[in-house]
């Protein structure tokens, strides 16, 4: 029988391989498929006993752990949408998400819940029913809490009806304007994505997946549900480990991870600082998504980890992955252009349109729009933003506007990502993609990270400001960087200003944080 | 009363201030040497050259010819100071 909801994937694997490890949580914990199914059943029953109904929301405010994943699954089993919240976000931001989603229940670590409760009280906003955990790790705090509740009043076993169109997740994007939008994903959205992944990557039950991205980030959907669907094992990697490349490389090797998925930044850090030559890896797939992988770091990675297949995946949270490209290895030494994002996944449809919504001819750039079963239902409680995000055909087909500008030279050619619609600026009569300026700066041998911002200046029109960090050793001077840029880039693309930093600020998802740079 | 004729040091300080502010924002002043290649090194682009010429002409009451506004006469701070001093 085809699964109708994400927890069905877990239940199916729990029947097939009950004693196989579903999740490992370093350093010491792991949980089998049977135990994970039972623990998430207990969460479901407790939530139902509290009064949770189909279509409600459950906020999860906890560090990445077996506890947090079991809570996510339990909420979905109860017919609710899981709303994972960044456990490292400031309390006001978590509170804003709770106000927006009005969850009936919040499963939260006590240490994180206190400040958010206070924030809600200050706002005069209603409180969810708080199901507080003393901590996280191995599912023990969650079990203890359920035991405690059961001691007061037992929760009867209460399977719920969950359908394909029920909301599984609400994932909050950071939003370039600072207002966070809740991306509403149905079980159908995610199951269709998992199904495509199964076709594309041929997962096996002896695969060991990394879970590098935080649970509130869309990459985590692949990390969690693809292994669950195939009875494989997922290894949870916390934010502390993610930021320490030497230890992370050792963890990938020691845990025999076979499928890695992350933003390129983490891989670039590994290639550069991870001492990869010290290890033998079991990797067979390295997947990356979320931003452009600077070619020099990708080349270094491919050289230092020979063997796996490397895939560039593309897609916003609103569609999850919608195009894929396998990197041909090795990466030639002379290559500087980023790789294409590839072909639209076969279960989706893509069009490239101009600003009037008409298809552009091949060879012409335009905005990529996507339709198909992966595409989100909309933004939570934001009908205007939802309406703006879609184009509708006469036949009713909804096309999600990615905001990304792409080009394709021929009908069957790979899509080339050219930049964000909102990262294109006009300067001295030239249309400039800020990512191209960054790509030019990355050609400097000492540049480790580059980010370029444009700002309107009443005297000079658009001014470009480049933020750079360097690999260890002597730093170039600003005079040298400016001269280098003049050699590497057309005149209109040479930054007006250079700012040297030890490291560029990162978002919790390890992407360069442009908002923070803009404020600096 | 006429302003005293500027010395080469005045002109040099003025040219350096312009370049550091307009073309090398954030750079330490000591990075800019008298013989740092400005036009050929890509530090002063054509737009900045035009602005610098306009500023020098106005400040010192001189005329810089179009053929002088480029790499041949204005490629270093030293060149620019010599160009201006030769016209005072």
Coordinates of C-alpha atoms in Angstrom, one line a residue:
Chain A
X1 CA 0.0 0.0 0.0
X2 CA 1.3 3.4 -0.8
X3 CA 2.0 5.5 2.2
X4 CA -0.6 8.2 2.9
X5 CA 1.4 10.1 5.5
X6 CA 5.0 10.5 6.6
X7 CA 4.6 8.3 9.7
X8 CA 3.5 5.4 7.5
X9 CA 7.2 5.3 6.2
X10 CA 8.3 4.8 9.8
X11 CA 5.6 2.2 10.5
X12 CA 6.5 0.2 7.4
X13 CA 10.2 0.1 8.2
X14 CA 9.4 -0.7 11.8
X15 CA 7.6 -3.8 10.5
X16 CA 10.4 -4.8 8.1
X17 CA 13.4 -4.2 10.3
X18 CA 12.2 -3.5 13.9
X19 CA 15.6 -3.9 15.5
X20 CA 17.6 -2.0 13.0
X21 CA 18.9 1.4 14.2
X22 CA 16.7 4.2 12.9
X23 CA 18.5 7.1 14.5
X24 CA 21.9 7.5 16.0
X25 CA 22.6 10.5 18.2
X26 CA 26.3 10.8 18.9
X27 CA 28.1 10.3 21.2
X28 CA 26.2 7.5 22.9
X29 CA 22.6 7.1 21.9
X30 CA 20.6 5.3 19.3
X31 CA 17.0 4.1 18.8
X32 CA 15.7 1.2 16.8
X33 CA 12.8 1.4 14.3
X34 CA 10.5 -0.4 16.7
X35 CA 11.4 1.8 19.6
X36 CA 11.0 5.0 17.5
X37 CA 7.6 3.9 16.3
X38 CA 6.5 3.1 19.9
X39 CA 7.9 6.3 21.3
X40 CA 6.2 8.5 18.6
X41 CA 3.0 6.5 19.2
X42 CA 3.2 7.5 22.8
X43 CA 3.7 11.2 21.8
X44 CA 0.6 10.8 19.5
X45 CA -1.5 9.3 22.3
X46 CA -0.5 12.0 24.8
X47 CA -1.2 14.8 22.3
X48 CA -4.6 13.3 21.6
X49 CA -5.3 13.0 25.3
X50 CA -4.5 16.7 25.7
X51 CA -7.1 17.4 23.1
X52 CA -5.1 17.8 19.9
X53 CA -7.3 17.4 16.8
X54 CA -6.5 16.8 13.1
X55 CA -5.3 20.0 11.5
X56 CA -3.9 21.5 14.7
X57 CA -0.3 22.6 15.0
X58 CA 2.4 21.3 17.4
X59 CA 5.5 23.5 17.9
X60 CA 8.8 21.7 18.6
X61 CA 11.3 23.8 20.4
X62 CA 14.2 21.4 21.2
X63 CA 17.8 20.8 20.1
X64 CA 18.3 18.2 17.4
X65 CA 17.9 14.9 19.2
X66 CA 16.0 11.6 19.2
X67 CA 13.5 13.4 21.5
X68 CA 12.9 16.1 19.0
X69 CA 12.5 13.7 16.0
X70 CA 10.1 11.5 18.0
X71 CA 8.1 14.6 18.9
X72 CA 7.9 15.7 15.2
X73 CA 6.7 12.2 14.2
X74 CA 4.3 11.9 17.1
X75 CA 2.6 15.2 16.2
X76 CA 2.2 14.1 12.6
X77 CA 0.8 10.7 13.7
X78 CA -1.8 12.7 15.7
X79 CA -2.9 14.4 12.5
X80 CA -1.2 17.7 13.4
X81 CA 1.3 19.8 11.6
X82 CA 4.8 19.9 13.1
X83 CA 6.3 23.3 13.5
X84 CA 10.0 22.9 14.3
X85 CA 11.4 26.1 15.7
X86 CA 15.1 27.1 15.7
X87 CA 16.2 26.2 19.3
X88 CA 19.0 28.8 18.9
X89 CA 16.7 31.7 17.8
X90 CA 16.1 34.6 20.2
X91 CA 12.9 34.2 22.3
X92 CA 11.1 37.0 20.5
X93 CA 11.5 35.2 17.2
X94 CA 10.2 31.9 18.5
X95 CA 7.3 33.7 20.2
X96 CA 6.5 35.4 16.9
X97 CA 6.2 32.0 15.2
X98 CA 4.0 30.7 18.0
X99 CA 1.7 33.7 17.7
X100 CA 1.6 33.2 13.9
X101 CA 0.8 29.5 14.0
X102 CA -1.2 29.3 17.3
X103 CA -0.1 25.7 18.1
X104 CA -2.3 23.9 20.5
X105 CA 0.8 22.2 22.1
X106 CA 4.5 23.1 22.3
X107 CA 7.0 20.3 23.0
X108 CA 9.9 22.2 24.4
X109 CA 13.1 22.0 26.4
X110 CA 12.4 23.7 29.6
X111 CA 15.6 25.8 29.3
X112 CA 14.3 27.2 26.0
X113 CA 10.6 27.4 26.9
X114 CA 10.9 29.8 29.9
X115 CA 12.0 32.8 27.9
X116 CA 9.4 32.2 25.1
X117 CA 6.6 31.8 27.7
X118 CA 7.6 35.2 29.2
X119 CA 7.8 36.7 25.7
X120 CA 4.2 35.5 24.9
X121 CA 3.0 36.8 28.3
X122 CA 4.5 40.2 27.5
X123 CA 2.7 40.2 24.2
X124 CA -0.5 39.2 25.9
X125 CA -0.6 36.3 23.4
X126 CA -2.3 32.9 24.3
X127 CA 0.0 30.2 25.5
X128 CA 0.1 26.8 23.9
X129 CA -0.2 23.8 26.3
X130 CA 3.5 23.4 27.2
X131 CA 4.9 19.9 27.3
X132 CA 8.2 20.6 28.8
X133 CA 11.3 18.3 28.7
X134 CA 14.0 18.5 31.2
X135 CA 16.6 18.3 28.3
X136 CA 17.2 16.3 25.2
X137 CA 19.3 13.2 24.4
X138 CA 18.5 9.7 23.4
X139 CA 14.7 10.2 23.8
X140 CA 15.1 9.9 27.6
X141 CA 13.7 13.3 28.6
X142 CA 10.8 12.7 26.3
X143 CA 10.1 9.3 27.8
X144 CA 10.4 10.7 31.3
X145 CA 7.9 13.4 30.5
X146 CA 5.5 10.9 29.0
X147 CA 5.9 8.6 32.0
X148 CA 5.1 11.5 34.3
X149 CA 2.0 12.4 32.4
X150 CA 0.9 8.7 32.2
X151 CA 1.3 8.6 36.0
X152 CA -1.3 11.3 36.4
X153 CA -3.7 10.0 33.7
X154 CA -2.9 7.3 31.2
X155 CA -3.3 8.2 27.5
X156 CA -5.2 5.5 25.6
X157 CA -3.8 4.3 22.3
X158 CA -5.5 6.5 19.8
X159 CA -4.5 6.2 16.1
X160 CA -5.6 9.2 14.1
X161 CA -6.7 9.5 10.5
X162 CA -4.1 11.4 8.5
X163 CA -4.5 12.1 4.8
X164 CA -2.2 13.1 1.9
X165 CA -3.5 16.6 1.9
X166 CA -3.1 17.2 5.6
X167 CA -0.4 19.6 6.6
X168 CA 2.7 17.8 7.8
X169 CA 5.1 20.6 8.4
X170 CA 5.2 24.4 8.6
X171 CA 8.8 25.5 8.0
X172 CA 9.7 29.1 8.6
X173 CA 12.0 30.8 6.2
X174 CA 14.2 33.6 7.4
X175 CA 12.8 35.9 4.8
X176 CA 15.0 38.5 3.2
X177 CA 12.8 41.3 4.7
X178 CA 13.1 39.9 8.2
X179 CA 9.5 38.8 8.3
X180 CA 9.4 35.0 8.6
X181 CA 6.9 33.2 6.4
X182 CA 5.6 29.7 7.3
X183 CA 5.9 27.4 4.4
X184 CA 3.0 24.9 4.5
X185 CA 3.9 21.4 3.3
X186 CA 1.4 18.6 3.1
X187 CA 2.2 14.9 3.5
X188 CA 1.8 14.7 -0.3
X189 CA 4.4 17.4 -0.9
X190 CA 7.0 15.6 1.2
X191 CA 6.1 12.0 0.1
X192 CA 6.4 13.0 -3.6
X193 CA 9.8 14.5 -2.8
X194 CA 10.9 11.4 -0.9
X195 CA 9.7 9.3 -3.8
X196 CA 11.8 11.2 -6.3
X197 CA 14.8 10.9 -4.0
X198 CA 14.3 7.2 -3.9
X199 CA 14.4 7.0 -7.7
X200 CA 17.3 9.4 -8.0
X201 CA 19.6 8.1 -5.2
X202 CA 18.6 4.4 -4.8
X203 CA 18.9 4.4 -1.0
X204 CA 19.6 1.0 0.7
X205 CA 18.8 -0.2 4.2
X206 CA 22.6 -0.3 4.9
X207 CA 22.9 3.4 4.0
X208 CA 23.9 5.8 6.8
X209 CA 22.6 9.3 6.3
X210 CA 23.9 12.5 7.8
X211 CA 21.5 14.8 9.4
X212 CA 23.5 18.0 9.3
X213 CA 20.9 20.7 8.7
X214 CA 18.8 21.9 11.6
X215 CA 15.3 20.4 12.0
X216 CA 13.6 23.7 11.1
X217 CA 15.4 23.8 7.7
X218 CA 14.1 22.1 4.6
X219 CA 17.2 20.0 4.0
X220 CA 16.2 18.0 7.1
X221 CA 13.2 16.6 5.2
X222 CA 15.5 14.5 3.0
X223 CA 17.8 13.8 6.0
X224 CA 15.0 12.3 8.1
X225 CA 12.4 10.8 5.7
X226 CA 14.5 9.2 3.0
X227 CA 16.3 6.9 5.5
X228 CA 13.1 6.2 7.3
X229 CA 11.4 5.2 4.0
X230 CA 14.2 2.6 3.4
X231 CA 15.0 1.3 6.8
X232 CA 18.3 3.0 6.7
X233 CA 20.0 4.9 9.6
X234 CA 20.3 8.6 10.2
X235 CA 23.1 10.1 12.2
X236 CA 22.2 13.3 14.0
X237 CA 24.9 16.0 13.9
X238 CA 24.5 18.9 16.2
X239 CA 25.4 22.5 15.5
X240 CA 28.6 22.3 17.6
X241 CA 30.0 19.4 15.7
X242 CA 29.0 21.1 12.4
X243 CA 31.1 24.1 13.1
X244 CA 34.3 22.1 13.9
X245 CA 35.7 20.7 10.7
X246 CA 38.4 18.4 12.1
X247 CA 35.9 16.7 14.4
X248 CA 33.2 16.6 11.8
X249 CA 35.5 14.8 9.3
X250 CA 36.3 12.3 12.0
X251 CA 32.6 11.8 12.7
X252 CA 31.8 11.2 9.1
X253 CA 34.5 8.6 8.8
X254 CA 34.0 6.9 12.2
X255 CA 30.2 6.7 11.8
X256 CA 30.6 5.3 8.3
X257 CA 28.2 7.9 6.8
X258 CA 27.4 6.9 3.2
X259 CA 25.0 9.7 2.2
X260 CA 26.0 13.3 3.1
X261 CA 23.7 16.3 2.6
X262 CA 24.4 19.9 3.6
X263 CA 24.8 23.4 2.3
X264 CA 28.1 23.9 0.4
X265 CA 29.6 26.0 3.3
X266 CA 30.0 23.0 5.5
X267 CA 31.7 21.0 2.7
X268 CA 34.0 23.9 1.9
X269 CA 35.0 24.1 5.5
X270 CA 35.6 20.3 5.5
X271 CA 37.7 20.5 2.4
X272 CA 39.8 23.2 3.7
X273 CA 40.2 22.6 7.4
X274 CA 39.0 19.0 7.9
X275 CA 42.3 17.2 7.3
X276 CA 40.4 14.8 5.1
X277 CA 43.6 13.0 4.2
X278 CA 43.6 11.5 7.6
X279 CA 40.5 9.4 7.0
X280 CA 38.9 6.7 4.9
X281 CA 35.3 7.6 4.1
X282 CA 32.4 5.3 3.4
X283 CA 30.6 8.1 1.4
X284 CA 28.8 7.1 -1.8
X285 CA 26.8 10.2 -2.2
X286 CA 27.6 13.8 -1.4
X287 CA 24.6 16.1 -1.9
X288 CA 24.6 19.8 -1.5
X289 CA 22.0 22.6 -1.9
X290 CA 21.1 26.0 -0.7
X291 CA 23.6 28.2 -2.4
X292 CA 26.2 28.2 -5.2
X293 CA 29.2 26.0 -4.4
X294 CA 32.3 28.1 -5.2
X295 CA 34.2 25.9 -7.7
X296 CA 37.6 26.1 -6.1
X297 CA 36.2 24.6 -2.8
X298 CA 34.2 22.0 -4.7
X299 CA 37.4 21.0 -6.7
X300 CA 39.3 20.7 -3.4
X301 CA 36.5 18.5 -1.9
X302 CA 36.3 16.2 -4.9
X303 CA 40.1 15.8 -4.9
X304 CA 40.2 15.0 -1.2
X305 CA 37.2 12.7 -1.1
X306 CA 37.5 10.6 -4.2
X307 CA 34.8 7.9 -4.8
X308 CA 31.3 9.3 -4.1
X309 CA 29.0 10.8 -6.6
X310 CA 28.4 14.5 -6.1
X311 CA 25.1 16.2 -6.8
X312 CA 24.2 19.8 -6.9
X313 CA 20.5 20.1 -5.8
X314 CA 18.5 23.2 -6.2
X315 CA 15.2 24.4 -4.9
X316 CA 13.7 26.8 -2.4
X317 CA 11.9 25.6 0.8
X318 CA 8.6 26.2 -1.1
X319 CA 9.3 23.4 -3.6
X320 CA 12.1 21.5 -1.9
X321 CA 14.5 20.1 -4.4
X322 CA 13.2 20.8 -8.0
X323 CA 16.4 20.4 -10.1
X324 CA 19.4 18.2 -9.8
X325 CA 22.8 18.0 -11.5
X326 CA 25.5 15.4 -11.1
X327 CA 29.0 17.0 -11.0
X328 CA 31.3 15.3 -13.5
X329 CA 34.5 14.5 -11.7
X330 CA 37.2 15.4 -11.6
X331 CA 36.7 19.2 -11.6
X332 CA 39.1 20.5 -14.3
X333 CA 41.8 22.8 -12.8
X334 CA 40.9 25.6 -15.2
X335 CA 37.2 25.7 -14.4
X336 CA 35.9 28.8 -12.6
X337 CA 32.3 28.9 -13.6
X338 CA 29.8 27.4 -11.2
X339 CA 28.1 24.2 -12.3
X340 CA 24.6 24.2 -13.7
X341 CA 21.6 23.2 -11.5
X342 CA 20.7 20.6 -14.0
X343 CA 17.3 19.3 -15.1
X344 CA 13.9 19.8 -13.5
X345 CA 13.0 16.6 -11.6
X346 CA 10.8 14.4 -13.7
X347 CA 7.8 14.5 -11.4
X348 CA 7.7 18.4 -11.6
X349 CA 7.4 20.8 -14.4
X350 CA 9.4 24.0 -14.9
X351 CA 9.1 27.0 -17.1
X352 CA 11.3 30.0 -17.6
X353 CA 9.3 33.2 -17.9
X354 CA 9.8 36.9 -18.5
X355 CA 8.4 39.7 -16.3
X356 CA 5.1 39.4 -18.1
X357 CA 4.8 35.7 -17.4
X358 CA 5.5 34.6 -20.9
X359 CA 7.9 31.7 -21.7
X360 CA 11.3 33.0 -22.9
X361 CA 13.1 31.5 -25.9
X362 CA 16.0 29.2 -25.2
X363 CA 19.2 31.1 -24.6
X364 CA 17.3 33.9 -22.9
X365 CA 17.3 34.4 -19.1
X366 CA 14.2 34.4 -17.1
X367 CA 12.6 33.5 -13.8
X368 CA 12.2 29.8 -13.1
X369 CA 8.7 28.8 -12.1
X370 CA 7.8 25.3 -10.9
X371 CA 4.6 23.2 -10.6
X372 CA 4.0 19.7 -9.3
X373 CA 3.3 17.7 -6.2
X374 CA 6.4 19.0 -4.3
X375 CA 5.1 22.6 -4.4
X376 CA 3.9 24.0 -1.1
X377 CA 0.3 24.6 -0.3
X378 CA 1.1 28.3 0.5
X379 CA 2.3 30.4 3.4
X380 CA 0.6 30.0 6.7
X381 CA -2.0 32.6 7.3
X382 CA -0.6 34.9 4.6
X383 CA -3.1 34.9 1.7
X384 CA -1.5 37.9 0.0
X385 CA 2.0 36.6 0.1
X386 CA 0.7 33.2 -1.1
X387 CA -1.1 34.8 -4.0
X388 CA 2.0 36.8 -5.0
X389 CA 4.1 33.6 -4.8
X390 CA 2.2 31.9 -7.6
X391 CA 1.2 32.3 -11.2
X392 CA -2.0 30.6 -12.3
X393 CA -2.5 29.2 -15.8
X394 CA -5.9 29.4 -17.5
X395 CA -6.2 25.7 -16.8
X396 CA -5.7 26.3 -13.0
X397 CA -2.1 25.0 -12.8
X398 CA -0.3 26.8 -10.0
X399 CA 3.3 27.8 -10.8
X400 CA 5.5 28.8 -7.8
X401 CA 7.7 31.8 -8.7
X402 CA 11.2 30.9 -7.4
X403 CA 12.6 34.4 -7.7
X404 CA 15.7 32.8 -9.3
X405 CA 16.9 33.8 -12.7
X406 CA 18.1 30.9 -14.9
X407 CA 18.9 30.2 -18.6
X408 CA 18.8 27.1 -20.8
X409 CA 20.6 27.0 -24.1
X410 CA 18.3 24.3 -25.6
X411 CA 15.2 22.4 -24.6
X412 CA 17.1 19.5 -23.2
X413 CA 20.1 21.5 -21.9
X414 CA 20.9 21.9 -18.2
X415 CA 19.5 24.9 -16.4
X416 CA 22.1 27.5 -15.4
X417 CA 21.5 29.4 -12.3
X418 CA 22.2 33.1 -12.8
X419 CA 21.2 34.7 -9.6
X420 CA 18.4 35.9 -7.4
X421 CA 16.0 38.3 -9.1
X422 CA 16.6 40.6 -6.1
X423 CA 20.4 40.2 -6.3
X424 CA 20.6 41.8 -9.8
X425 CA 21.5 45.4 -9.8
X426 CA 22.0 47.9 -12.6
X427 CA 25.2 49.8 -12.3
X428 CA 26.7 52.3 -14.9
X429 CA 24.2 50.9 -17.4
X430 CA 25.3 47.3 -16.9
X431 CA 23.2 44.6 -15.4
X432 CA 25.2 43.0 -12.6
X433 CA 24.6 39.8 -10.7
X434 CA 26.3 40.2 -7.3
X435 CA 27.0 36.4 -7.3
X436 CA 29.2 37.0 -10.4
X437 CA 31.2 39.6 -8.5
X438 CA 31.6 37.1 -5.7
X439 CA 32.7 34.4 -8.2
X440 CA 35.4 36.8 -9.6
X441 CA 36.7 37.5 -6.1
X442 CA 36.8 33.8 -5.2
X443 CA 39.4 33.5 -8.0
X444 CA 41.9 35.2 -5.7
X445 CA 44.0 32.3 -4.2
X446 CA 43.8 33.6 -0.7
X447 CA 40.1 34.3 -0.6
X448 CA 38.1 31.9 1.6
X449 CA 34.7 33.6 1.6
X450 CA 33.3 36.4 -0.4
X451 CA 30.0 38.2 -0.2
X452 CA 29.0 41.3 -2.1
X453 CA 26.2 43.8 -1.3
X454 CA 24.9 46.6 -3.4
X455 CA 23.6 49.8 -1.9
X456 CA 22.1 52.9 -3.5
X457 CA 24.3 55.9 -3.0
X458 CA 22.9 59.3 -4.0
X459 CA 26.3 60.4 -5.4
X460 CA 27.7 57.3 -7.0
X461 CA 24.5 55.4 -7.9
X462 CA 24.9 51.8 -6.9
X463 CA 28.0 51.1 -4.7
X464 CA 29.3 47.6 -4.3
X465 CA 30.7 46.5 -1.0
X466 CA 32.7 43.3 -0.8
X467 CA 33.1 41.4 2.4
X468 CA 36.0 38.9 2.4
X469 CA 37.7 36.5 4.6
X470 CA 41.0 34.8 3.8
X471 CA 42.7 31.5 4.3
X472 CA 45.3 31.4 7.0
X473 CA 48.5 33.3 6.3
X474 CA 49.3 36.8 5.1
X475 CA 46.3 38.8 4.0
X476 CA 46.4 40.8 0.9
X477 CA 46.0 44.6 1.3
X478 CA 43.0 46.4 0.1
X479 CA 45.1 47.9 -2.7
X480 CA 46.1 44.4 -3.8
X481 CA 42.4 43.2 -3.7
X482 CA 41.2 46.2 -5.7
X483 CA 43.9 45.6 -8.3
X484 CA 43.1 41.9 -8.4
X485 CA 39.4 42.7 -8.9
X486 CA 40.2 45.1 -11.7
X487 CA 42.0 42.2 -13.4
X488 CA 39.4 39.6 -12.7
X489 CA 36.2 41.6 -13.4
X490 CA 34.7 44.1 -15.8
X491 CA 35.0 47.7 -14.7
X492 CA 31.3 48.0 -13.7
X493 CA 31.7 45.0 -11.4
X494 CA 34.7 46.1 -9.4
X495 CA 33.6 46.7 -5.8
X496 CA 33.9 50.2 -4.5
X497 CA 34.8 49.1 -1.0
X498 CA 36.4 46.1 0.6
X499 CA 35.8 44.9 4.2
X500 CA 38.1 42.2 5.6
X501 CA 36.6 40.0 8.3
X502 CA 38.0 36.9 10.1
X503 CA 35.0 35.0 9.0
X504 CA 31.7 36.0 7.4
X505 CA 28.5 35.8 9.5
X506 CA 26.5 32.7 8.9
X507 CA 22.8 32.0 9.3
X508 CA 21.8 29.0 11.5
X509 CA 21.7 27.0 8.2
X510 CA 25.4 27.8 7.5
X511 CA 24.7 30.1 4.6
X512 CA 26.4 33.5 4.5
X513 CA 24.1 35.8 6.4
X514 CA 23.5 38.8 4.0
X515 CA 21.1 40.5 6.4
X516 CA 23.7 40.6 9.1
X517 CA 26.3 41.9 6.7
X518 CA 23.9 44.6 5.6
X519 CA 23.5 45.8 9.1
X520 CA 27.3 45.9 9.7
Chain B
X1 CA 43.8 88.4 -1.4
X2 CA 45.0 85.4 -3.3
X3 CA 45.5 82.0 -1.7
X4 CA 49.1 81.0 -1.3
X5 CA 50.4 78.7 -4.0
X6 CA 50.0 75.2 -2.8
X7 CA 53.1 73.1 -2.2
X8 CA 53.6 69.6 -3.6
X9 CA 52.9 68.3 -0.1
X10 CA 49.4 70.0 -0.1
X11 CA 48.6 68.5 -3.5
X12 CA 49.9 65.1 -2.5
X13 CA 47.8 65.1 0.6
X14 CA 44.7 66.2 -1.4
X15 CA 45.2 63.5 -4.1
X16 CA 45.8 60.8 -1.5
X17 CA 42.7 61.8 0.5
X18 CA 40.6 61.7 -2.7
X19 CA 41.8 58.3 -3.7
X20 CA 41.6 56.8 -0.2
X21 CA 38.1 58.1 0.2
X22 CA 36.7 57.4 -3.3
X23 CA 38.6 54.3 -4.4
X24 CA 40.1 52.6 -1.4
X25 CA 37.5 53.0 1.3
X26 CA 38.7 51.0 4.3
X27 CA 42.3 50.8 3.3
X28 CA 45.0 51.9 5.7
X29 CA 46.6 55.2 4.4
X30 CA 50.1 53.5 4.4
X31 CA 48.8 51.0 1.8
X32 CA 48.7 53.8 -0.8
X33 CA 52.3 54.5 -1.9
X34 CA 53.5 57.3 -4.2
X35 CA 54.1 54.7 -6.9
X36 CA 51.1 52.5 -6.4
X37 CA 49.7 51.9 -10.0
X38 CA 46.3 53.6 -9.9
X39 CA 44.9 53.5 -13.4
X40 CA 46.8 50.5 -14.7
X41 CA 46.3 48.7 -11.3
X42 CA 42.5 49.2 -11.6
X43 CA 42.3 51.2 -8.4
X44 CA 41.1 54.4 -10.1
X45 CA 38.6 53.7 -12.8
X46 CA 37.5 56.0 -15.5
X47 CA 34.7 57.4 -13.5
X48 CA 36.9 58.2 -10.6
X49 CA 39.5 59.7 -12.9
X50 CA 36.9 62.1 -14.3
X51 CA 35.9 63.1 -10.8
X52 CA 39.5 63.6 -9.7
X53 CA 40.3 65.7 -12.7
X54 CA 37.2 67.9 -12.1
X55 CA 38.2 68.3 -8.4
X56 CA 41.8 69.2 -9.2
X57 CA 40.8 71.7 -11.9
X58 CA 38.4 73.5 -9.6
X59 CA 40.6 73.5 -6.5
X60 CA 43.8 74.7 -8.2
X61 CA 42.3 76.7 -11.1
X62 CA 44.1 74.6 -13.7
X63 CA 43.1 72.8 -16.9
X64 CA 43.9 69.2 -17.4
X65 CA 43.7 68.2 -21.1
X66 CA 41.7 65.1 -22.1
X67 CA 44.9 63.3 -23.2
X68 CA 46.4 63.9 -19.8
X69 CA 43.5 62.3 -18.0
X70 CA 44.6 58.8 -18.1
X71 CA 47.3 56.2 -17.5
X72 CA 50.1 58.3 -19.2
X73 CA 50.0 61.2 -16.8
X74 CA 47.9 60.1 -13.8
X75 CA 49.0 56.5 -13.0
X76 CA 50.5 57.2 -9.6
X77 CA 50.2 59.8 -6.9
X78 CA 53.6 61.0 -7.9
X79 CA 52.5 61.5 -11.5
X80 CA 49.4 63.4 -10.5
X81 CA 51.3 65.7 -8.1
X82 CA 53.8 66.4 -10.9
X83 CA 51.0 67.1 -13.4
X84 CA 49.3 69.6 -11.1
X85 CA 52.5 71.3 -10.0
X86 CA 53.6 71.7 -13.6
X87 CA 50.4 73.8 -14.2
X88 CA 50.5 76.1 -11.2

